[in-house]
Backbone as a ProteinNet text record, in pm:
[ID]
protein_1_A
[PRIMARY]
MKWRFLDTGFNSGAFNMTYDISLASEFATGSSLPTLRVYGWQPHAISIGMNQRLEDFDMSKLAAAGIDIVRRPTGGRAILHADELTYSVAMNAGGRSLRELYRFINEGVACGLRLLGIDVQLSGQSHDFRTHYRDLSAIPCFTSSAKDEIHYQQRKLVGSAQRRFGNTILQHGSLLLGSRHRHLIEFLSGSINGSRAVILENLDSSSVDAQTILGRVVSYDEAADAVRRGFENACGIEFIGTMIDVAS
[TERTIARY]
-1730.4	-1601.6	-1592.2	-1543.1	-1522.4	-1376.5	-1354.6	-1221.7	-1217.5	-1095.7	-1075.6	-1032.4	-1086.2	-1046.7	-979.8	-862.4	-787.6	-752.2	-784.1	-733	-641.4	-511.6	-415.8	-362.4	-420	-381.7	-240.6	-177.4	-47.8	63	162.6	274.1	403.2	513.9	645.1	659.5	756.1	781.9	820.9	908.5	951.4	833.2	747.7	629	539.7	513.6	421.5	468.8	596.7	647	648.5	688.1	686.3	544.8	448.9	310.1	258.2	291.8	245.2	306.5	434.3	496.5	427.5	390.9	322.3	184.6	116.3	-14.4	0.1	102.1	124.8	159.8	239.3	279.3	160.4	76.5	-43.2	-134.9	-152.4	-240	-181.4	-50.9	13.8	1.6	-1.8	-13.4	-158.4	-252.7	-393.8	-453.7	-383.7	-433.7	-512.8	-534	-616.8	-686.9	-789.7	-859.8	-777.1	-811.4	-754	-779.5	-684.6	-691.8	-665.5	-750.9	-726.4	-692.1	-575.1	-530.2	-509.8	-552	-521	-444.5	-352.2	-269.9	-201	-142.3	-62.5	73.2	153.5	293.6	322.5	371.7	410.2	535.3	650.7	667.7	655.4	651.3	652	773.8	762.4	870.3	880.1	999.3	1019	1030.6	949.3	967.2	1024.3	1118.2	1180.9	1153.4	1156.5	1133.7	1244.1	1216.2	1310.2	1443	1444.1	1567.9	1627.5	1576.8	1621.2	1741.5	1819	1943.7	1921	1964.8	1963.2	2056.3	2162.1	2260.9	2203.4	2083.4	2022.2	1960.6	1966.3	1901.8	2002.7	1978	2066.2	2017.5	2085.7	2041.6	2046.7	2143.4	2153	2035.1	1992.9	1876.7	1748.9	1736.7	1619.3	1614.7	1728.3	1733	1700.5	1754.1	1729.7	1581.8	1514.7	1372.2	1281.2	1340.7	1260.6	1182.6	1236.7	1169.4	1241.8	1166.7	1221.8	1248.1	1329.4	1341	1338.6	1263.3	1243.4	1230.8	1273.8	1264.3	1136	1058.6	937.1	972.4	889.2	910.3	861.8	795.6	749.6	844.1	818.2	901.5	862.1	879.4	843.2	952.7	917.4	1013.9	975.2	1050.7	1041.5	914.6	858.7	740.4	765.4	733.2	730.4	589.2	575.4	444.2	418.9	357.8	337.2	193.4	125.2	-11	-85.9	-105.4	-161.8	-220.4	-285.6	-332.9	-264.5	-208.3	-146	-238.9	-248.6	-323.8	-230.1	-265.2	-198.9	-304.3	-278.4	-367.1	-282.4	-324.6	-265.9	-375.1	-351.4	-454.6	-391.2	-474.6	-429.9	-433.9	-331.3	-329	-443.4	-478.6	-592.9	-582.8	-462.2	-445.7	-441.8	-456.3	-453.6	-311.1	-286.1	-153.8	-136.4	-11.4	15.7	-57.6	-64	-133.4	-283.1	-343.1	-486	-514.3	-427	-445.6	-425	-329.1	-303.1	-427.3	-487.5	-607.6	-723.9	-740.3	-848.3	-839.9	-721.4	-704.3	-724	-666.2	-678	-820.7	-899.4	-1041.8	-1113.6	-1079	-1139.7	-1104.4	-975.4	-932.1	-996.5	-1000	-1057.6	-1205.7	-1278	-1419.5	-1436.3	-1349.4	-1354.3	-1330.3	-1238.1	-1210.5	-1328.6	-1395.9	-1515.4	-1624.4	-1631.8	-1728.4	-1696.4	-1569.3	-1529.2	-1560.1	-1597.4	-1625.3	-1510.1	-1411.8	-1295.7	-1309.2	-1319.2	-1343.5	-1210.8	-1164.3	-1035	-1051.1	-938.3	-932.3	-807.5	-806.7	-686.7	-606.7	-477.1	-393	-384.3	-372.3	-369.9	-232.4	-129.3	5.2	103.9	226.1	327.3	459.2	538.9	675.5	757.1	863	964.5	1053.9	1022.2	1087	1235	1276.8	1418.8	1503.2	1449.9	1520	1496.4	1372.5	1334.1	1407	1423.5	1482.9	1632.2	1694.2	1833.8	1847.9	1736.1	1735.7	1712.5	1789	1772	1632.6	1568.4	1434.2	1332.7	1369.3	1277.7	1284.3	1362.5	1372.5	1236.5	1154.4	1022.1	922.8	836.2	731.7	640.1	609.8	503.4	549.2	669.4	710.9	691.3	643.7	625.5	501.8	449	325.3	335.7	271.2	255	116.2	95.8	-37.2	-135.4	-256.4	-364.1	-339	-248.6	-230.6	-346.9	-373	-489.3	-451	-518.2	-490.3	-614.4	-589	-692.9	-642.5	-714.9	-676.2	-528.6	-491.6	-358.7	-247.2	-283.2	-182.7	-205.4	-98.1	-100.8	-148.9	-252.7	-309.8	-275.2	-256.2	-222.2	-103.1	-0.1	114.2	112.4	125.4	115.1	232.1	264	371	330.5	381.8	333.1	450.2	427.1	525	450.3	503.9	444.3	531.3	468.2	532.6	464.5	522.2	453.5	322.7	212.4	80.5	11.1	84	29.5	79.5	-11.7	20.8	15.7	119.3	118.1	129	30.5	34.6	21.7	109.4	104.7	54.2	-6.2	-40.4	-46.8	-12.8	-17	-113.2	-220.4	-320.1	-284.9	-253.8	-213.4	-334.4	-335.5	-442.2	-405.2	-276.9	-227	-97.7	-29	84.5	220.7	227.3	356.7	450.3	399.1	489.1	600.1	576	673.1	800.9	790	904.9	1009.9	981.1	1080.2	1213.7	1209	1332.3	1425.7	1371.7	1454.6	1549.8	1524.9	1602.5	1687.2	1702.3	1790	1935.2	2024.6	2165.7	2226.7	2339.7	2404.5	2442.8	2468.7	2509.8	2398.4	2276.2	2160.9	2117.6	2192.1	2152.6	2116.3	2192.8	2169.2	2040.4	1980.6	1858.1	1732.6	1746.4	1630.2	1520.6	1558.5	1458.7	1382.1	1455.7	1390.3	1296.4	1340	1256.4	1128.6	1140.9	1022.8	928.7	984	900.8	825.4	893.7	828	719.6	747.3	646	521.3	542.9	429.6	347	413.4	341	279.5	333.2	291	197	186.8	107.2	5.4	-93.8	-197.9	-250.7	-309.7	-359.8	-507.6	-571.2	-715.5	-757.7	-680.6	-716.4	-716	-616.7	-610.5	-728.7	-765.8	-876.6	-1008.7	-1035	-1165.9	-1175	-1061	-1062.8	-1098.9	-1074.3	-1101.8	-1012.6	-998.9	-919.8	-996.8	-930.7	-986.6	-911.3	-981.8	-916.4	-878	-785.9	-748	-871	-954.3	-1071.5	-1170.2	-1190.7	-1281.5	-1228.1	-1098.1	-1037.7	-1041.7	-1014.5	-1016.1	-1154.5	-1257.9	-1395.1	-1430	-1386.6	-1416.9	-1347.9	-1221.5	-1149.7	-1216.2	-1256	-1324.9	-1452.9	-1534.4	-1660.2	-1633.5	-1523.4	-1489.5	-1463.8	-1392.3	-1367.8	-1498.7	-1584.5	-1713	-1793	-1798.5	-1882.5	-1822.6	-1691.4	-1629.4	-1588.5	-1553.1	-1494	-1585.4	-1704.1	-1797.5	-1749.1	-1680.6	-1619.8	-1709.3	-1719.5	-1786.5	-1679.8	-1661.5	-1560.1	-1618.6	-1545.1	-1592.7	-1496.6	-1390.7	-1295	-1340.8	-1252.7	-1282	-1178	-1215.5	-1122.2	-1046.7	-913.6	-834.7	-725	-674.5	-562.4	-451.5	-341.2	-233	-120.7	-77	34.9	165	256.9	385.8	478.6
-336.6	-395.9	-407	-519.1	-539.3	-514.5	-426.5	-393.3	-411.7	-410	-411.1	-271	-224.8	-96	-119.7	-58.4	-70.6	67.3	92.3	210.1	156	166.3	104.9	203.1	322.2	415.7	468.8	503.8	572.6	476.7	463.3	372	432.3	364.2	413.7	410.5	487.9	489.6	353.5	283.3	150.8	55.4	58.8	-26.4	6.9	137	176.8	132.6	146.6	107.9	-44.7	-115.5	-262	-313.7	-251.5	-294	-275	-161.3	-138.2	-237.3	-268.1	-368.6	-504	-535.3	-663.2	-665	-551.1	-544.3	-572.9	-512.9	-538.1	-684.2	-741.2	-881.9	-974.8	-947.1	-1028.9	-1025.1	-905.4	-894.2	-967.8	-955.8	-1020.2	-1171.2	-1228.5	-1373.7	-1420.8	-1326.4	-1363.2	-1390.1	-1349.9	-1380.6	-1265.9	-1156.3	-1048	-975.1	-899.6	-813	-686.7	-611.8	-477.5	-402.6	-321.3	-262.3	-112.7	-38.9	101.1	106.5	159.2	173.5	320.6	363.9	498.1	483.4	578.7	566.8	698.6	703.1	816.3	769.5	860.3	834.2	876.5	782.7	809.9	730.5	796.8	942.7	999.6	1134.2	1197.2	1150.2	1153.4	1098.9	1174.7	1173.3	1214.1	1087.3	1076.9	967.8	1026.6	953.1	997.1	894	938.8	849.3	746.7	639.8	527.4	565.7	673.5	714.7	842.9	886.8	1013.1	993.4	1100.3	1093.1	1119.2	1026.8	1048.2	1162.2	1182.8	1285.2	1426.1	1444.4	1576.3	1614.3	1521.9	1545.6	1536.3	1614.1	1620.6	1519.8	1406.8	1299.2	1338.9	1422.4	1462.5	1551	1639.6	1724	1640.2	1543.6	1455.8	1377.5	1322.5	1244.7	1332.1	1454.5	1544.3	1582.6	1590.7	1626.1	1505	1384.6	1263.1	1229.7	1265.8	1242.5	1132.5	1033.9	924.3	969.9	893.5	908.4	769.2	751.3	619.7	634.6	532.8	533.6	462.1	526.6	464.3	364.6	263	173.5	235	350.9	421.9	536.9	608.2	720.8	848.8	959.7	1088	1147.2	1253.6	1331.4	1332	1406.8	1398.5	1464.3	1399.5	1450.5	1440.7	1547.5	1541.3	1504.8	1385.7	1335.4	1377.6	1496.1	1550.7	1595.9	1638.9	1691.1	1657.3	1529.2	1483.3	1344.1	1296.9	1159.3	1095.6	978.3	904.7	792.6	771.3	657.5	570.9	445.2	360	272.6	238.4	150.4	39.7	-84.2	-200.2	-261.4	-269.2	-317.8	-374	-437.2	-495.9	-392.1	-393.5	-298.4	-323.3	-448.7	-480.8	-427.8	-423.6	-376.5	-225.9	-152.5	-6.9	46	161.6	223.7	281.5	310.3	372.8	506	581.9	710.5	692.6	593.1	567.3	526.6	445.1	402.2	518	603.3	720.6	809.2	830.2	913.6	846	715.3	641.1	656.3	634.2	643.3	786.9	882.8	1022.1	1074.5	1020.1	1057.6	1017.1	900.4	858.3	950.3	986.3	1078.7	1215.2	1262.7	1393.7	1399	1292.8	1287.5	1300.1	1233.6	1244.6	1386.7	1455.6	1594.1	1685.1	1657.2	1736.7	1713.8	1593.7	1567.6	1649.8	1684.4	1771.1	1917.9	1947.7	2085.5	2154.9	2077.1	2133.7	2107.4	2212.1	2200.5	2178.4	2054.3	2022	1988	1995.7	1954.8	1868.6	1790.7	1717.3	1803.9	1816.8	1905.9	1857.8	1952.5	1918.3	1912.3	1949.3	1948.2	1898.7	1871.6	1813.2	1887	1888.8	1937.1	1843.2	1895.6	1813.4	1759.8	1639.9	1591.5	1560.3	1520.4	1491.3	1615.8	1729.9	1856.1	1907.1	1902.5	1959.7	1892.4	1760.5	1688.9	1718.3	1782.3	1821.4	1946.2	2015.1	2138.8	2105.7	2168	2142.5	2180.4	2275.5	2315.9	2205.1	2099	1987.7	1879.8	1899.5	1795.6	1764.5	1865.2	1832.9	1793.2	1700.8	1656.1	1769.7	1860.4	1956.5	2081.8	2078.9	2189.8	2158.9	2040.3	2004	1917.1	1910.5	1835.8	1752.8	1637.2	1552.5	1574.5	1529.9	1536.5	1453.1	1506.2	1441.6	1440.8	1525.7	1543.2	1626.5	1616.1	1681	1821.4	1922	2062.2	2133.7	2239.2	2336	2472.7	2533.2	2662.7	2662.4	2558.9	2541.9	2522.4	2483.7	2451.4	2307.6	2237.7	2094	2064.8	1982.2	1944.3	1800.4	1715.3	1574.4	1540.7	1482.8	1436.2	1284.7	1228.8	1083.9	1030.2	903.4	835.4	690.3	630.8	499.9	408.8	279.5	181.2	55.8	-6.5	-128.8	-248.4	-351.1	-478.8	-584.3	-612.5	-703.7	-641.9	-708.4	-655.6	-589.7	-571.7	-509	-365.8	-275.2	-134.3	-100.9	-31.8	26.7	177.7	249.6	395.9	451.3	547.4	620.4	762	821.5	962.9	1026.2	1154.7	1231.7	1348	1348.5	1455.8	1552.1	1676.4	1775.2	1825.9	1799.7	1849.5	1984	2008.6	2134.3	2171.4	2271	2330.6	2282.8	2181	2143.9	2075.9	2042.1	1988.2	2087.9	2217.9	2323.1	2308.4	2244.7	2232.1	2134	2071.1	1982.9	2054.3	2181.8	2254.1	2263.1	2248.1	2257	2138.4	2032.8	1910.2	1878.9	1976.8	1959.6	1971.4	1909.1	1908.8	2048.4	2068.9	2198.7	2243.8	2150.3	2186.4	2254.7	2249.9	2306.1	2438.1	2486.1	2607.4	2722.5	2742.4	2854.2	2846.1	2728	2709.1	2704.4	2714.7	2698.8	2801.5	2926.5	3030.9	3007	2964.4	2936.5	2817.6	2713.3	2594.2	2629.4	2708.2	2746.9	2831.8	2922.4	3005.1	2918	2817.6	2726.5	2644.3	2597.8	2523.1	2607.9	2732.2	2819.4	2852.6	2866.8	2903.2	2782.8	2662.7	2544	2452.5	2467	2373.3	2446.3	2371.6	2424.6	2309.4	2339.5	2234.4	2253.8	2148.5	2149.3	2254.1	2271	2368.3	2510.3	2542.6	2675	2697.2	2596.1	2609.4	2627.9	2545.4	2543.2	2637.4	2684.5	2771.7	2701.1	2570.1	2490.1	2368	2305.8	2183.6	2067.7	1990.3	1865.5	1751.3	1669.6	1562.8	1446.4	1366.4	1244.1	1157.7	1137	1049.8	1104.4	1235.8	1295.1	1276.3	1297.6	1281.4	1136.1	1042.5	900.5	857.5	901.3	866.3	926.3	1050.2	1114.5	1043.5	1003.6	933.4	800.2	728.9	601.8	624	720.4	746.5	797.5	869.8	916.1	802.3	699.6	582.7	508.3	500.1	434.2	507	640.1	718.9	732.8	759	788.5	664	558.5	440.5	318.6	330.6	218.3	101.4	132.2	28.1	-3.2	-130	-174.8	-229.2	-161.5	-204.6	-310.1	-420.1	-527.2	-552.6	-472.9	-490.6	-421.5	-421.4	-358.1	-251.5	-156.3	-56	-112.5	-112.9	-172.6	-77.2	-96.4	-18.5	-117	-108	-204.8	-141.7	-206.2	-155.8	-204.8	-113	-150.3	-205.8
-875.7	-837.6	-686.9	-640.7	-497.5	-462.1	-366.1	-317.5	-166.5	-114.5	30.5	74.1	188.3	245.1	379.1	397.3	522.5	574.4	699.5	770	878.3	856.5	948.3	1052.2	1058.5	1162.8	1145.4	1258	1257.9	1298.4	1210.3	1234.1	1181	1206	1164	1012.4	963.3	819.6	766.3	838.2	793.3	785.9	887.7	887	767.2	746.3	640	502.5	473.9	342.4	326.5	431.9	425.8	406.3	473	462.5	319.5	257.9	120.8	22.5	40.9	-46	-29	95.1	118.8	53.8	51.9	-15.4	-164.6	-227.3	-369.8	-394.1	-305.2	-319.8	-303.2	-202.9	-181.5	-302.2	-356.9	-472.9	-592.4	-612.5	-727	-722.8	-602.7	-588.3	-585.8	-596	-598.2	-462.4	-355	-220	-157.8	-233.8	-180.5	-293.3	-257.6	-350.7	-376	-481.2	-491	-360.7	-319.3	-185.2	-189	-119	-85.8	62.4	91.8	230.5	262.4	380.7	429.5	560.4	584.1	704.3	736.9	859	903.3	951.8	1003.1	1036.4	1180	1257.8	1395.7	1429.5	1448.6	1446.5	1305.7	1298.8	1167.2	1089.1	957.3	873.7	742.7	686.7	548.3	465.9	361.5	265.5	137.9	79	-45.6	-153.9	-279.3	-391.3	-405.7	-475.6	-482	-547.6	-625.8	-692.4	-635.1	-520.4	-463.3	-371.7	-348	-272.5	-123.2	-39.5	104.4	144.8	67.1	100.5	99.7	43.7	40.9	175.7	274	402.9	516.9	621.7	737.8	841.6	850.6	938.5	1086.4	1123.5	1263.9	1303.6	1215.3	1244.3	1252.3	1163.8	1167.1	1298.1	1339.3	1462.9	1583.2	1585.6	1697.7	1708	1593.5	1591.2	1607.8	1610.2	1623.2	1498.3	1383.1	1255.5	1178.6	1134.7	1054.8	911.2	840.8	696.1	635.8	528.9	470.4	319.9	247.8	101.8	59.4	-27.8	-80.2	-190.8	-212.2	-326.2	-456.7	-448	-567.3	-597.6	-706.4	-746.1	-675	-745.7	-689.2	-602.7	-530.9	-454.2	-305.8	-226.9	-81	-26.5	77.1	147.5	297.2	370.3	516	558	614.5	655.8	800.4	815.6	949.3	972.2	870.2	884.4	757	736.1	610.4	626.5	522	513.1	393.6	414	304.4	260.5	130.1	78.1	-4.9	-19.7	-118.1	-184.6	-309.6	-385.8	-446.9	-428.8	-496.7	-582.5	-713.2	-804	-930.2	-1013	-1138.2	-1249.5	-1335.2	-1445.7	-1543.8	-1564.1	-1648.3	-1789.7	-1844.6	-1981.4	-1996.3	-1886.6	-1892.4	-1877.2	-1934.7	-1923.7	-1783.3	-1748.6	-1619.9	-1608.1	-1716.5	-1713.9	-1690.4	-1756.1	-1736.1	-1592.5	-1534.8	-1396.1	-1298.8	-1328.4	-1245.7	-1240.1	-1356.1	-1361.9	-1289.7	-1308.2	-1242.7	-1091.1	-1035.4	-890.8	-843.2	-915.5	-873.6	-883.2	-975	-981.6	-853.4	-797.7	-672.5	-557.9	-547.4	-442.3	-462	-586.1	-614.9	-578.5	-606.3	-570.5	-419	-343	-198.4	-150.6	-214.5	-176.5	-208.4	-317.7	-349.4	-245.6	-189.6	-82.7	42.1	59.5	170.8	142	18.6	-19	-87.9	-137.5	-205.4	-354.8	-433.1	-577.1	-650	-650.9	-711.5	-859	-930.3	-1070.3	-1089.3	-1195.4	-1234.7	-1330.9	-1303.8	-1383.8	-1527.9	-1618.7	-1760.4	-1821.5	-1743.4	-1798.2	-1694	-1739.4	-1653.1	-1669.8	-1561	-1572.2	-1662.6	-1717.9	-1783.2	-1671.2	-1621.3	-1500.1	-1520.6	-1639	-1660.9	-1635.7	-1677.4	-1654.8	-1513.3	-1469.1	-1340	-1224.5	-1229.3	-1116.9	-1099.6	-1198.5	-1182.5	-1094.8	-1072.8	-994.8	-847.6	-757.3	-614	-565.7	-631.6	-589.2	-608.8	-682.6	-708.8	-602.5	-496.1	-392.9	-330.9	-292.8	-236.6	-344.8	-311.3	-403.8	-446.9	-352.7	-378.9	-453.1	-513.3	-598.4	-746	-780.9	-921.8	-936.5	-1057.7	-1083	-1209.6	-1204	-1322.2	-1380.9	-1502.8	-1563.9	-1480.8	-1464.5	-1388.9	-1238.9	-1191.4	-1047.3	-993.4	-862.3	-802.1	-756.5	-814.8	-788.6	-735	-660.6	-624.9	-669.5	-763.8	-819.5	-860.6	-934.6	-994.9	-892.4	-771.8	-670.2	-624.4	-600.1	-573.8	-431.9	-420.5	-291.9	-255.2	-355.4	-334.1	-422.9	-363.1	-440	-448.4	-567.4	-586.7	-668.2	-646.7	-720.9	-742.3	-846.1	-889.2	-926.8	-911.2	-958.9	-1003.5	-1106.1	-1159.3	-1122.5	-1066.1	-1037	-1124	-1240	-1331.6	-1375.4	-1345.6	-1381.1	-1262.4	-1152.1	-1032.8	-1021.6	-988.9	-970.5	-822	-774.8	-640.9	-657.8	-602.9	-607.8	-466.8	-434.3	-307.9	-333.4	-231.9	-240.6	-103.4	-96.6	27.1	9.8	89.8	90.6	203.4	168.4	268	345.7	476.3	563.3	624.2	645.1	698.4	629.1	682.9	611.8	660.3	745.3	801.2	701.2	581.8	479.4	444.8	469.7	439.3	522.7	638.3	727.7	675	563.5	500.9	481.2	446.5	416.2	536.8	658.3	778.4	791.3	715.5	729.6	606.9	518.5	403.9	448.4	377	414.7	398.9	466.2	463.2	324.7	235	98.8	20.5	73.6	3	66.2	164.9	237	144.2	39.6	-49.2	-128.6	-133.2	-211.5	-124.8	7.2	96.4	66.6	50.7	27.8	-102	-205	-334.4	-321.5	-250.3	-233.5	-157.2	-49.8	26.9	-57.3	-134.6	-222.8	-322.5	-379.2	-473.1	-405.3	-282.2	-207.4	-183.9	-143.7	-113.2	-236.9	-351.5	-473	-543.4	-516.5	-591.9	-515	-382.1	-302.6	-216	-170.2	-82.4	1	116.3	204.8	234.8	284	305.8	409.2	515.1	617.8	561.8	480.2	419	326.4	249.6	154.9	226.6	327.6	393.4	513.3	563.3	678.9	807.6	812	931.8	930.8	1046.2	1056.4	994.8	910.5	857	924	1000.7	1075.3	984.2	1032.4	960.5	935.6	1037.6	1023.5	920.7	918.7	821.1	679.7	663.8	531.6	485.9	577.9	542.9	495.4	565.5	526.6	390.7	365.6	238.1	122.2	140.5	34.4	3.4	106.8	84.2	3.3	42.8	-28	-169.3	-188.3	-321.5	-418	-372.5	-457.1	-485.8	-387.4	-409.9	-516.8	-508	-597.6	-737	-744.8	-874	-950.3	-878.9	-943	-942.6	-883.7	-880.6	-797.9	-686	-602.3	-482.5	-451.3	-329.4	-235.1	-122.8	-26.6	67	81.9	169.6	285.2	293.1	401.6	528.6	625.6	753.9	781.4	866.8	913	1031.8	1024	1130.7	1173.8	1291.4	1343.5	1374.9	1302.6	1317.5	1398.4	1501	1580.9	1519.8	1496.8	1437.8	1543.9
[MASK]
++++++++++++++++++++++++++++++++++++++++++++++++++++++++++++++++++++++++++++++++++++++++++++++++++++++++++++++++++++++++++++++++++++++++++++++++++++++++++++++++++++++++++++++++++++++++++++++++++++++++++++++++++++++++++++++++++++++++++++++++++++++++

């Protein structure tokens, strides 16, 4: 299979989400190949799922810290993009179910992580999200897992979310390179103060990052190269695109 690979570097939250929507639109109209994109966030940003509440976050604290907040076109829960690599995939469903596509994409990411020396597995079970999302502790993405999510020793290393546009699939994922995703709790609204300790405890018990696993810093560039090679090896993809840096 021939795909396009894009490394668009570090850009604003608004730019990153608009760019991913444009990738899905281009693919849907037949004007591009299936695409794997990797990118970062500058300034750092919190992204929330398309159905999540902005009211759960303190806008004044975010502004004072210089951190953006943006809504993703996919589902899932909140992520602080501060020490991680984000990927997106735009591709054709090709008659496959959302679950089959989720596993296909996550196998590519997982293969890349194994190339880094991280022995990850795909989770075999899922939270009951209808019930779980009613709990304030479910605000962060990394406190809950779906089936076929990427785990290391039963702790979540990559959080992913998916949306279907007709026959086109857009999937986002955040690969934790360090532990700064934990600082999400600092920007929750005052009404959630009583739940901060529980949320942090859940984050610590449910998530893990590449630096903690390997005992060394994993750079954005190293992670991006590993993810690309993982898709090549696990999914039989030949990338014909170029690595680019887009200024927002």
